[in-house]
Amino acid sequence: MSVVAERLFKRIGKNAIVTDVSFEARAGELVGLLGPSGGGKSTVLRMIAGLEEPDEGEIYLCGKRATDLPVQERGIGFVFQGYALFKHQSIAQNIAFGLEVRKVPKAEIDRKVGELLALVELSGFGARYPSELSGGQRQRVALARAIAPDPRVLLLDEPFGALDAKVRLSLREQLRRLTRERNMTVILVTHDQEEAMDLADRVIVLHRGRVEQAGTPHEIYDHPATEFVASFVGATNVLRGEVRGGRTEIGTLQVDAPPGDHEGRAVTAIVRPHDIEVSKHPDPQPTEADSNSNGPNLAAAKIERLSRVGPTVKVRLKLEDGQSLTVELTKERAAELNVVEGDWVFVNLRETKIFVQDYAI
Amino acid sequence: MPKKRGKKRSWGRVFLIALAAIYVVSLVFVPLTTLVAGAFSNGVAAFFRSLFHPDALHAMRITLWMVVWAVFLNSVFGTVTAWVLVRDVFPGKKVLSALIDVPFAVSPVIAGFVLIELFGKGGLLRSITDALGIQVAFAIPGMVLATVFVSLPFVVREVMPVLAEIGVEQEQAAFTLGASPLTAFWRVTLPSIKWGLTYGVTLTAARAIGEFGAVLVVSGGVAGRTETATSFVYRALEDRNDVGAYSMALVLSIASVALLLAMEKLKHRRTGDAYTTQTDVSATSPTMALGAPQKVEP
């Protein structure tokens, strides 16, 4: 079942929470609503569920207008951020709730609850109470309860937010498997860009109540449409520069200017930590990027800090003009360079995204 | 030497314990014994005889009615009021919330007096009740109104914090699972607030049993008609029917103490309940659960 949000607007008091948000989740698709907290993601999700009313705009479920449909009739499953389990009911009763409300025969309910408990790997926990479970277990109960009435659409509001990293990863797997098997359309709200990138077929980046970009994780990561997306998704360095003489100058570094005439304007350059090359000497061998430009495109930088993170070495650098830069090197490359904190090295930017600064800001 | 030290310190302790004991015994135990002694001063038979006197039986029945009505009306409307005050935003909400506590601030006698002013001869609302054929002043309806008034804050004030604490998410979860608002209330909200509600009801019942001033003023306390158990005690004392007064007073005391004990028990249930809230999502210890197995001896 497809979900369409069309030009949604929502204000609370004087604050615009959601401004002109449109997107579509096709049937069977897993869409991630990604953005920082307070970006309006949860409000959008709650409007789709019918828990909140949009000031303007329409919601379509399966091609039919659902804007005025009560929550109960939308056929959606919802997983709340705090799980919202019925704390005075056992786990089995929690899962059975949606079936009982629909007057499903008792034997059928028992069978289904047993199935769902097994599915979320909580067989034998049916008689326990929510307070007796761990966070991850509660999360799985919330998921089982939401999918028990077989909704066509599953909405999840920061479902893994309060869990530790390991539990989060395994639950992510479980969620993907469960919803794929049932061919559910899933919309997931998260502030964790890695989670969105990992889980979603498509990601919609929301910032200050507006859609910044919608696309596949690949598109979002490699071709960020705005400076915000580029800096929010993935680890990034943000450098300030200026367009001068058809080139973008960042300190002593030069990269291509963005298309169009922006002569003299301030720009922001976004560089991924693994798109930076570090060398000990101003390397004479020309790289591909260099051959297009006048002379080697290098800048001297001082190593402020070296730290080992898993298989990579993080190098914190300071350019001559005072701007900071974080570089990620493989541990082999780091060993090859053989540098220590305080050394001077040369950096070369392999790939940068340039965004012209808006005068309005 | 721990033993010696304990003895040294005990002088101060003995003094404090004695002080506490004298305080409680003289103020609570002595009157209670007097009550028991007075009730049985003419023997057990006289005690029962005075309690089974038609006026006494009638008075107890009236008090029971007051309790039933106050509990019923205040649970229903008290819950609704608490609900509205917690969940809704509307102009005048603060004023309404402040009004809830007025019965605690105003003397019950004044409450009774106001009811007479409203429903007595030439009262403001008299024409309406007359048209409906209901007598309020000096009758049961007026007494019910007085009792409901003096016990109004209990249910509201007990249910409000519980409602606020459980939040709206569980109800909304019920909605997303297909439950109507009514189903959600019965199956999700009510079980969550039941201890708060029960506690409020207990306090309401205790207040209804003990109410004297408001009910006496509004009813006139006519024996065998509008006399409650408390006004029976008052009249029996005036009539120098000491055994009657003491016996009824003893029954009322026993009822109140029973409610008090029930209340204490509920208090523990309630605090036990508070540990099982889901607000702390990071809590992973299952040992705090209500009804969790008690400590097991090896």
XYZ file of C-alpha atoms in Angstrom:
659
model
C 0.000 0.000 0.000
C 1.425 3.337 -0.995
C 1.572 6.361 1.251
C 1.519 9.855 -0.173
C 2.007 13.029 1.788
C 1.058 16.058 -0.216
C 2.117 19.574 0.767
C 1.710 19.085 4.493
C 1.805 22.109 6.772
C 1.612 22.153 10.545
C 2.061 24.960 13.034
C 2.000 24.690 16.785
C 1.346 28.094 18.234
C 3.642 30.455 16.370
C 6.132 27.804 15.322
C 5.987 26.236 11.909
C 6.745 22.588 12.646
C 6.175 21.220 9.169
C 6.367 23.379 6.061
C 5.315 22.132 2.646
C 6.374 18.522 3.022
C 5.553 16.158 0.181
C 6.826 12.679 -0.469
C 5.721 9.247 -1.435
C 6.400 5.773 -0.110
C 5.592 3.208 -2.741
C 4.023 -0.105 -1.813
C 6.541 -2.365 -0.098
C 9.125 0.375 0.166
C 11.051 1.268 3.301
C 11.369 5.016 3.543
C 13.513 6.735 6.149
C 12.612 10.203 7.405
C 15.979 11.516 8.479
C 16.870 14.731 10.218
C 18.029 16.314 13.445
C 15.672 16.380 16.422
C 13.068 19.059 16.156
C 13.100 18.817 12.385
C 9.439 17.866 12.149
C 9.928 14.188 11.287
C 7.752 12.816 14.092
C 5.011 15.313 13.350
C 4.937 14.194 9.724
C 4.729 10.569 10.835
C 1.946 11.327 13.313
C -0.008 13.155 10.628
C 0.240 10.111 8.377
C -1.009 7.957 11.254
C -3.867 10.331 11.994
C -2.620 11.106 15.488
C -2.216 14.709 14.468
C -4.122 16.791 11.981
C -2.289 18.727 9.298
C -3.202 22.410 8.985
C -2.965 22.043 5.244
C -2.214 19.278 2.807
C -3.449 15.801 2.148
C -2.575 12.232 3.046
C -3.312 9.451 0.600
C -3.191 5.809 1.592
C -3.321 3.340 -1.257
C -4.368 6.094 -3.614
C -7.368 7.078 -1.501
C -7.647 10.346 0.361
C -7.202 9.582 4.060
C -6.724 13.068 5.506
C -10.001 12.995 7.442
C -9.981 9.295 8.240
C -9.765 8.507 11.975
C -6.641 6.702 13.206
C -8.557 3.492 13.745
C -9.567 3.231 10.111
C -6.226 3.943 8.482
C -4.962 0.389 8.724
C -1.548 1.440 9.956
C 0.719 -0.017 12.608
C 2.608 2.428 14.773
C 5.665 1.876 16.927
C 6.135 4.675 19.444
C 9.453 6.058 20.516
C 8.862 5.072 24.135
C 7.129 1.857 22.948
C 3.891 2.818 24.782
C 3.293 -0.762 25.876
C 0.245 -1.283 28.056
C 2.088 -1.666 31.317
C -0.756 -3.321 33.201
C -1.119 -6.009 30.535
C 1.099 -9.005 29.961
C 3.198 -9.271 26.828
C 0.710 -11.705 25.281
C -2.192 -9.387 26.122
C -0.328 -6.484 24.608
C 0.161 -8.321 21.336
C -3.407 -9.640 21.355
C -4.939 -6.194 21.875
C -5.325 -5.216 18.223
C -6.787 -8.635 17.404
C -9.259 -8.586 20.286
C -10.467 -5.140 19.282
C -11.153 -6.569 15.821
C -13.113 -9.428 17.376
C -10.825 -12.135 16.031
C -11.828 -15.562 17.462
C -9.969 -16.520 20.644
C -8.268 -19.607 19.213
C -7.003 -17.602 16.270
C -5.669 -14.895 18.590
C -3.792 -17.450 20.696
C -2.247 -18.987 17.614
C -1.216 -15.627 16.206
C 0.221 -14.341 19.470
C 2.295 -17.515 19.738
C 3.538 -17.026 16.192
C 4.444 -13.395 16.744
C 6.230 -14.140 20.019
C 8.322 -16.710 18.175
C 8.918 -14.269 15.344
C 10.405 -11.637 17.655
C 12.232 -14.341 19.605
C 10.277 -13.874 22.800
C 8.582 -17.273 23.064
C 7.963 -18.025 26.714
C 7.782 -14.352 27.646
C 4.035 -14.090 27.009
C 3.056 -14.050 30.677
C 5.593 -11.400 31.673
C 4.900 -7.721 32.096
C 6.594 -4.922 30.171
C 8.451 -3.788 33.284
C 10.140 -7.176 33.463
C 11.731 -6.850 30.035
C 14.844 -5.100 28.796
C 14.656 -2.168 26.431
C 15.373 -4.288 23.383
C 12.773 -6.848 24.396
C 10.166 -4.151 24.916
C 10.975 -2.793 21.506
C 10.335 -6.206 19.981
C 7.019 -6.482 21.818
C 6.024 -3.068 20.465
C 6.894 -4.268 16.974
C 4.973 -7.539 17.381
C 1.961 -5.664 18.746
C 1.990 -3.211 15.854
C 2.149 -5.880 13.155
C -0.320 -8.287 14.812
C -3.402 -6.923 13.010
C -1.492 -7.187 9.688
C -1.325 -3.504 8.805
C -0.285 -2.680 5.259
C 1.724 0.282 6.480
C 4.068 0.331 9.449
C 5.168 3.636 10.935
C 8.073 3.730 13.363
C 9.072 6.748 15.427
C 12.734 6.544 16.434
C 12.250 2.854 17.209
C 15.815 2.147 18.267
C 16.649 5.478 19.809
C 16.983 4.369 23.417
C 18.911 1.170 22.785
C 22.591 0.426 22.799
C 24.472 0.005 19.542
C 24.644 -3.785 19.500
C 20.941 -4.311 20.193
C 20.144 -1.689 17.624
C 21.972 -3.541 14.888
C 20.238 -6.854 15.507
C 16.824 -5.189 15.742
C 17.477 -3.418 12.474
C 18.014 -6.788 10.848
C 14.844 -8.138 12.427
C 12.777 -5.196 11.289
C 14.004 -5.503 7.729
C 13.254 -9.235 7.619
C 9.782 -8.924 9.175
C 8.572 -6.142 6.957
C 10.038 -7.617 3.772
C 8.381 -10.974 4.408
C 5.033 -9.280 4.814
C 5.570 -6.820 2.003
C 4.758 -3.913 4.274
C 5.249 -0.306 3.395
C 7.428 1.124 6.135
C 8.134 4.697 7.122
C 10.810 5.069 9.735
C 11.725 8.248 11.564
C 15.292 8.499 12.755
C 17.951 11.060 13.572
C 20.639 8.432 13.056
C 21.927 8.866 9.516
C 23.701 5.534 9.558
C 20.471 3.764 10.499
C 18.560 5.490 7.719
C 21.245 4.755 5.158
C 21.478 1.139 6.207
C 17.762 0.360 6.363
C 15.932 2.532 3.913
C 15.294 2.062 0.226
C 14.848 5.783 0.054
C 15.751 8.531 2.462
C 13.953 11.821 2.923
C 16.051 14.385 4.729
C 13.967 16.814 6.764
C 15.390 19.967 8.258
C 13.445 22.740 9.961
C 10.202 21.232 8.762
C 11.188 21.159 5.101
C 12.334 18.406 2.764
C 15.991 19.047 2.013
C 16.419 16.097 -0.292
C 14.756 12.822 -1.190
C 16.584 9.969 -2.818
C 18.282 6.635 -2.418
C 20.942 6.440 0.307
C 23.510 6.408 -2.476
C 22.205 9.626 -4.013
C 21.963 11.334 -0.658
C 25.502 10.429 0.263
C 27.240 10.997 -3.042
C 25.173 13.824 -4.412
C 23.901 15.881 -1.519
C 21.584 18.552 -2.824
C 22.212 21.078 -0.100
C 24.939 22.040 2.297
C 22.801 20.776 5.161
C 22.443 17.306 3.650
C 26.143 17.150 2.863
C 27.108 18.067 6.405
C 24.424 15.982 8.151
C 24.877 12.747 6.259
C 28.182 10.997 6.830
C 31.272 12.357 8.495
C 32.327 15.627 6.943
C 34.727 18.507 7.062
C 33.247 21.917 6.495
C 35.698 24.449 5.059
C 35.122 28.105 4.213
C 36.386 29.534 0.954
C 35.754 32.016 -1.805
C 35.287 31.924 -5.553
C 38.104 33.865 -7.206
C 39.190 33.838 -10.820
C 36.952 30.929 -11.749
C 38.465 28.740 -8.991
C 37.395 28.030 -5.459
C 40.067 29.054 -3.027
C 40.197 27.489 0.388
C 43.216 28.966 2.031
C 46.069 27.958 -0.247
C 44.029 25.115 -1.722
C 42.268 25.465 -5.007
C 39.434 23.390 -6.347
C 37.004 23.777 -9.211
C 34.404 26.504 -8.849
C 30.757 25.582 -8.783
C 28.914 26.019 -12.082
C 27.510 29.480 -12.739
C 28.932 32.913 -12.078
C 29.701 33.240 -8.410
C 32.811 35.364 -8.660
C 33.754 36.830 -5.292
C 31.168 34.927 -3.313
C 31.803 32.970 -0.147
C 31.419 29.216 -0.423
C 31.347 26.227 1.849
C 33.329 23.184 0.855
C 32.280 19.814 2.214
C 34.979 17.159 2.217
C 34.592 13.590 3.430
C 37.442 12.500 5.738
C 38.367 9.658 3.409
C 38.516 11.945 0.380
C 41.622 13.689 1.643
C 45.109 12.588 0.784
C 47.961 13.187 3.152
C 51.640 13.166 2.158
C 54.831 13.998 3.938
C 56.416 15.944 1.112
C 54.960 18.132 -1.605
C 54.677 15.098 -3.835
C 56.111 15.660 -7.324
C 54.118 12.912 -9.020
C 51.083 14.600 -10.607
C 47.667 13.259 -9.782
C 44.733 13.389 -12.148
C 43.230 16.363 -10.387
C 46.489 18.256 -10.635
C 46.797 17.820 -14.360
C 43.633 19.857 -14.859
C 44.819 22.720 -12.769
C 47.807 24.980 -12.600
C 50.368 23.247 -10.468
C 49.976 20.882 -7.526
C 46.947 21.486 -5.397
C 48.459 21.057 -1.999
C 48.292 22.780 1.320
C 50.463 22.447 4.360
C 48.804 21.383 7.581
C 49.952 20.650 11.084
C 48.947 17.413 12.824
C 47.095 18.313 15.984
C 45.982 14.889 17.026
C 46.233 11.262 15.945
C 43.760 8.703 17.186
C 43.146 5.128 16.299
C 39.463 4.230 15.716
C 38.936 0.619 14.746
C 40.710 -0.102 11.466
C 41.309 3.553 10.655
C 43.452 6.337 12.017
C 41.822 9.697 12.540
C 44.093 12.635 11.950
C 43.098 16.078 13.109
C 44.842 18.748 11.058
C 45.103 22.487 11.159
C 45.573 24.349 7.890
C 47.776 27.415 7.687
C 44.739 29.699 7.690
C 43.518 28.156 10.935
C 40.737 25.937 9.566
C 40.506 22.441 11.006
C 40.249 19.257 9.039
C 39.741 15.624 9.997
C 41.241 12.957 7.805
C 40.709 9.228 7.921
C 43.594 7.002 6.902
C 43.898 3.250 6.798
C 46.269 2.057 9.459
C 48.654 0.853 6.746
C 48.794 4.309 5.174
C 49.315 5.855 8.583
C 52.213 3.485 9.265
C 53.688 4.298 5.872
C 53.549 8.029 6.572
C 55.087 7.530 9.988
C 54.121 10.906 11.411
C 53.536 12.111 14.955
C 51.481 14.887 16.463
C 53.042 18.240 15.719
C 54.458 17.229 12.324
C 53.711 19.196 9.193
C 52.185 17.362 6.255
C 50.601 18.218 2.921
C 46.992 17.600 2.101
C 45.235 17.204 -1.202
C 41.446 17.212 -1.541
C 40.363 14.423 -3.865
C 36.693 15.243 -3.829
C 34.830 18.286 -2.559
C 31.285 19.546 -2.719
C 31.038 23.281 -3.014
C 27.958 25.187 -1.901
C 27.663 28.867 -2.588
C 26.643 30.761 0.506
C 23.228 32.281 0.459
C 23.246 36.024 0.941
C 19.959 35.772 2.726
C 21.498 34.102 5.716
C 31.437 -2.391 73.444
C 28.284 -2.122 71.445
C 26.000 -3.234 74.230
C 27.130 -0.584 76.707
C 26.958 2.138 74.096
C 23.439 1.141 73.236
C 22.508 1.493 76.889
C 24.142 4.867 77.244
C 22.266 6.282 74.330
C 19.012 4.753 75.408
C 18.200 7.388 78.053
C 17.519 9.995 75.462
C 15.667 7.465 73.445
C 13.535 6.323 76.308
C 12.552 9.910 76.874
C 11.559 10.423 73.253
C 9.710 7.134 73.065
C 7.851 7.942 76.229
C 6.966 11.355 74.882
C 5.631 9.885 71.657
C 3.757 7.185 73.531
C 2.134 9.601 75.960
C 1.190 11.894 73.102
C -0.460 9.201 71.002
C -1.976 7.278 73.904
C -3.525 10.300 75.581
C -4.883 11.732 72.358
C -5.946 8.580 70.532
C -6.010 5.578 72.782
C -7.667 7.109 75.854
C -10.641 8.538 73.957
C -10.952 5.250 72.077
C -11.041 3.279 75.329
C -13.557 5.710 76.723
C -15.601 5.094 73.635
C -15.493 1.328 74.084
C -16.136 1.618 77.825
C -19.035 3.986 77.232
C -20.567 1.768 74.582
C -20.481 -1.266 76.817
C -21.143 0.530 80.150
C -24.585 -1.030 80.371
C -23.502 -4.390 79.028
C -23.234 -5.959 75.619
C -26.998 -6.286 75.290
C -27.524 -2.568 75.773
C -24.870 -1.881 73.164
C -26.688 -3.961 70.575
C -30.071 -2.747 71.667
C -29.089 0.848 71.115
C -27.612 0.047 67.730
C -30.708 -1.829 66.628
C -32.989 0.985 67.672
C -35.017 2.023 64.586
C -33.585 5.556 64.655
C -30.029 4.227 64.848
C -30.595 1.756 62.024
C -32.180 4.459 59.934
C -29.315 6.832 60.598
C -26.803 4.185 59.529
C -28.779 3.512 56.391
C -28.829 7.232 55.552
C -25.063 7.472 56.066
C -24.560 4.447 53.854
C -26.648 6.131 51.188
C -24.555 9.272 51.472
C -21.405 7.195 51.003
C -22.825 5.366 47.997
C -23.996 8.557 46.295
C -20.855 10.531 47.040
C -18.628 7.715 45.847
C -20.671 7.137 42.700
C -21.061 10.761 41.651
C -17.550 11.786 42.576
C -15.904 8.826 40.825
C -17.745 9.458 37.583
C -17.578 13.234 37.489
C -14.290 13.399 39.342
C -12.640 11.187 36.728
C -14.150 13.206 33.901
C -12.999 16.448 35.523
C -9.503 15.091 36.136
C -9.381 13.931 32.539
C -10.377 17.305 31.161
C -7.973 19.175 33.433
C -5.023 16.979 32.470
C -5.660 16.323 28.800
C -7.359 19.405 27.455
C -6.345 22.977 26.980
C -9.206 25.445 27.236
C -9.811 28.967 28.464
C -10.626 29.024 32.156
C -8.768 25.815 32.886
C -6.803 27.397 35.731
C -9.964 28.805 37.275
C -11.668 25.420 37.085
C -8.643 23.771 38.653
C -8.636 26.283 41.501
C -12.389 25.797 42.053
C -11.788 22.088 42.677
C -10.124 22.879 45.993
C -12.791 25.247 47.261
C -14.605 22.504 49.254
C -11.399 22.031 51.268
C -11.132 25.717 52.000
C -14.740 26.459 52.835
C -16.281 25.336 56.112
C -18.860 22.551 55.605
C -21.373 24.547 57.600
C -21.163 27.288 54.996
C -21.715 24.707 52.261
C -24.885 23.539 53.995
C -25.997 27.088 54.508
C -25.520 27.931 50.815
C -27.575 24.880 49.824
C -30.417 26.054 52.075
C -30.140 29.517 50.529
C -30.415 27.973 47.067
C -33.094 25.377 47.668
C -34.881 26.541 50.817
C -37.948 28.721 50.964
C -37.601 31.514 48.379
C -34.267 30.046 47.263
C -32.721 30.900 43.933
C -33.266 27.469 42.405
C -36.379 26.620 44.371
C -38.761 27.309 41.470
C -36.880 24.818 39.274
C -36.848 22.003 41.833
C -40.475 22.705 42.704
C -41.425 22.451 39.034
C -39.594 19.116 38.872
C -41.323 17.995 42.054
C -38.071 17.436 43.947
C -37.492 18.563 47.481
C -33.821 19.330 48.040
C -33.557 21.249 51.298
C -34.318 19.214 54.435
C -34.372 16.070 52.284
C -32.050 13.397 50.931
C -31.128 15.200 47.650
C -29.808 18.193 49.606
C -27.818 15.913 51.894
C -26.329 14.111 48.905
C -25.381 17.470 47.368
C -23.734 18.538 50.619
C -21.796 15.283 50.924
C -20.722 15.335 47.272
C -19.598 18.941 47.708
C -17.403 18.340 50.746
C -15.796 15.236 49.202
C -15.466 16.569 45.648
C -11.698 17.222 45.551
C -10.547 13.727 46.531
C -11.080 11.752 43.325
C -10.051 14.653 41.084
C -6.858 15.312 43.023
C -5.915 11.634 43.246
C -6.617 10.789 39.601
C -5.012 13.885 38.040
C -1.360 13.066 38.785
C -1.811 9.451 37.704
C -3.368 10.523 34.427
C -0.586 13.021 33.873
C 2.035 10.395 34.607
C 0.731 7.724 32.229
C 0.583 10.230 29.384
C -1.323 9.882 26.143
C 0.912 7.433 24.339
C -0.696 4.251 25.601
C -4.117 5.541 24.570
C -2.795 6.559 21.186
C -1.239 3.131 20.793
C -4.669 1.648 21.462
C -6.140 3.902 18.767
C -3.568 2.786 16.213
C -4.498 -0.799 17.045
C -8.084 -0.054 16.141
C -9.615 0.691 19.539
C -12.353 3.314 19.806
C -11.843 6.060 22.403
C -14.295 4.282 24.707
C -12.537 0.927 24.368
C -9.210 2.656 24.915
C -10.556 4.216 28.106
C -11.948 0.989 29.535
C -9.086 -1.249 28.560
C -6.078 1.033 28.780
C -6.732 4.209 30.759
C -8.978 2.901 33.515
C -6.697 0.012 34.512
C -3.815 2.487 34.649
C -5.588 4.913 36.954
C -7.429 2.332 39.053
C -5.210 2.694 42.127
C -5.413 6.455 42.109
C -9.151 6.202 41.639
C -9.528 3.651 44.428
C -7.497 5.818 46.757
C -9.674 8.805 45.911
C -12.802 6.734 46.461
C -11.541 5.587 49.872
C -10.948 9.161 50.956
C -14.352 10.147 49.599
C -16.043 7.365 51.548
C -14.229 8.301 54.754
C -15.229 11.926 54.350
C -18.847 10.975 53.574
C -19.079 8.836 56.710
C -17.618 11.535 58.895
C -19.397 14.575 57.449
C -21.509 16.362 60.027
C -21.876 20.120 59.658
C -22.936 20.509 56.056
C -25.373 17.632 56.166
C -26.862 18.674 59.488
C -27.442 22.241 58.317
C -29.040 21.201 55.047
C -31.131 18.370 56.530
C -32.113 19.630 59.934
C -31.338 16.136 61.210
C -34.865 14.874 61.770
C -34.694 11.538 63.592
C -35.864 8.606 61.503
C -35.954 10.766 58.368
C -32.916 12.866 57.555
C -30.607 11.936 60.386
C -27.180 10.570 59.547
C -25.033 8.471 61.875
C -22.971 11.478 62.947
C -26.032 13.600 63.669
C -27.463 10.622 65.556
C -24.444 10.721 67.872
C -24.863 14.432 68.357
C -28.580 14.135 69.165
C -28.068 11.094 71.409
C -25.545 13.065 73.473
C -27.966 15.962 73.779
C -30.684 13.541 74.846
C -28.322 12.062 77.471
C -28.571 8.728 75.668
C -24.889 8.068 76.371
C -24.886 4.381 75.444
C -26.568 5.161 72.131
C -24.059 7.899 71.356
C -21.041 5.815 72.359
C -22.234 2.747 70.474
C -22.808 4.621 67.246
C -19.539 6.499 67.685
C -17.747 3.177 68.117
C -19.289 1.776 64.942
C -18.289 4.904 63.019
C -14.767 4.727 64.412
C -14.418 1.103 63.420
C -15.618 1.913 59.902
C -13.148 4.781 59.626
C -10.241 2.743 60.950
C -11.091 -0.042 58.493
C -11.013 2.485 55.655
C -7.765 3.902 57.004
C -6.144 0.483 56.963
C -7.432 -0.189 53.471
C -5.997 3.144 52.427
C -2.576 2.342 53.868
C -2.579 -0.870 51.931
C -3.539 0.908 48.739
C -0.776 3.419 49.283
C 1.705 0.582 49.135
C 0.079 -0.842 46.060
C 0.316 2.534 44.458
C 3.960 3.113 45.209
C 4.611 -0.408 43.990
C 2.798 0.503 40.820
C 4.897 3.567 40.252
C 7.999 1.441 39.805
C 6.502 -0.335 36.839
C 6.082 2.761 34.703
C 7.695 2.697 31.324
C 9.032 6.188 31.540
C 12.457 4.817 32.282
C 13.114 2.952 29.085
C 16.696 2.243 29.983
C 15.722 0.278 33.065
C 16.446 -3.306 32.314
C 16.148 -4.791 35.781
C 13.108 -7.016 36.005
C 13.272 -7.209 39.797
C 11.299 -4.050 40.389
C 8.170 -5.483 38.870
C 4.995 -5.626 40.863
C 4.345 -9.145 41.957
C 7.913 -10.183 41.299
C 8.963 -13.131 43.394
C 9.973 -12.173 46.919
C 13.462 -12.939 48.081
C 14.156 -16.617 48.043
C 15.862 -18.159 51.033
C 18.558 -20.628 50.138
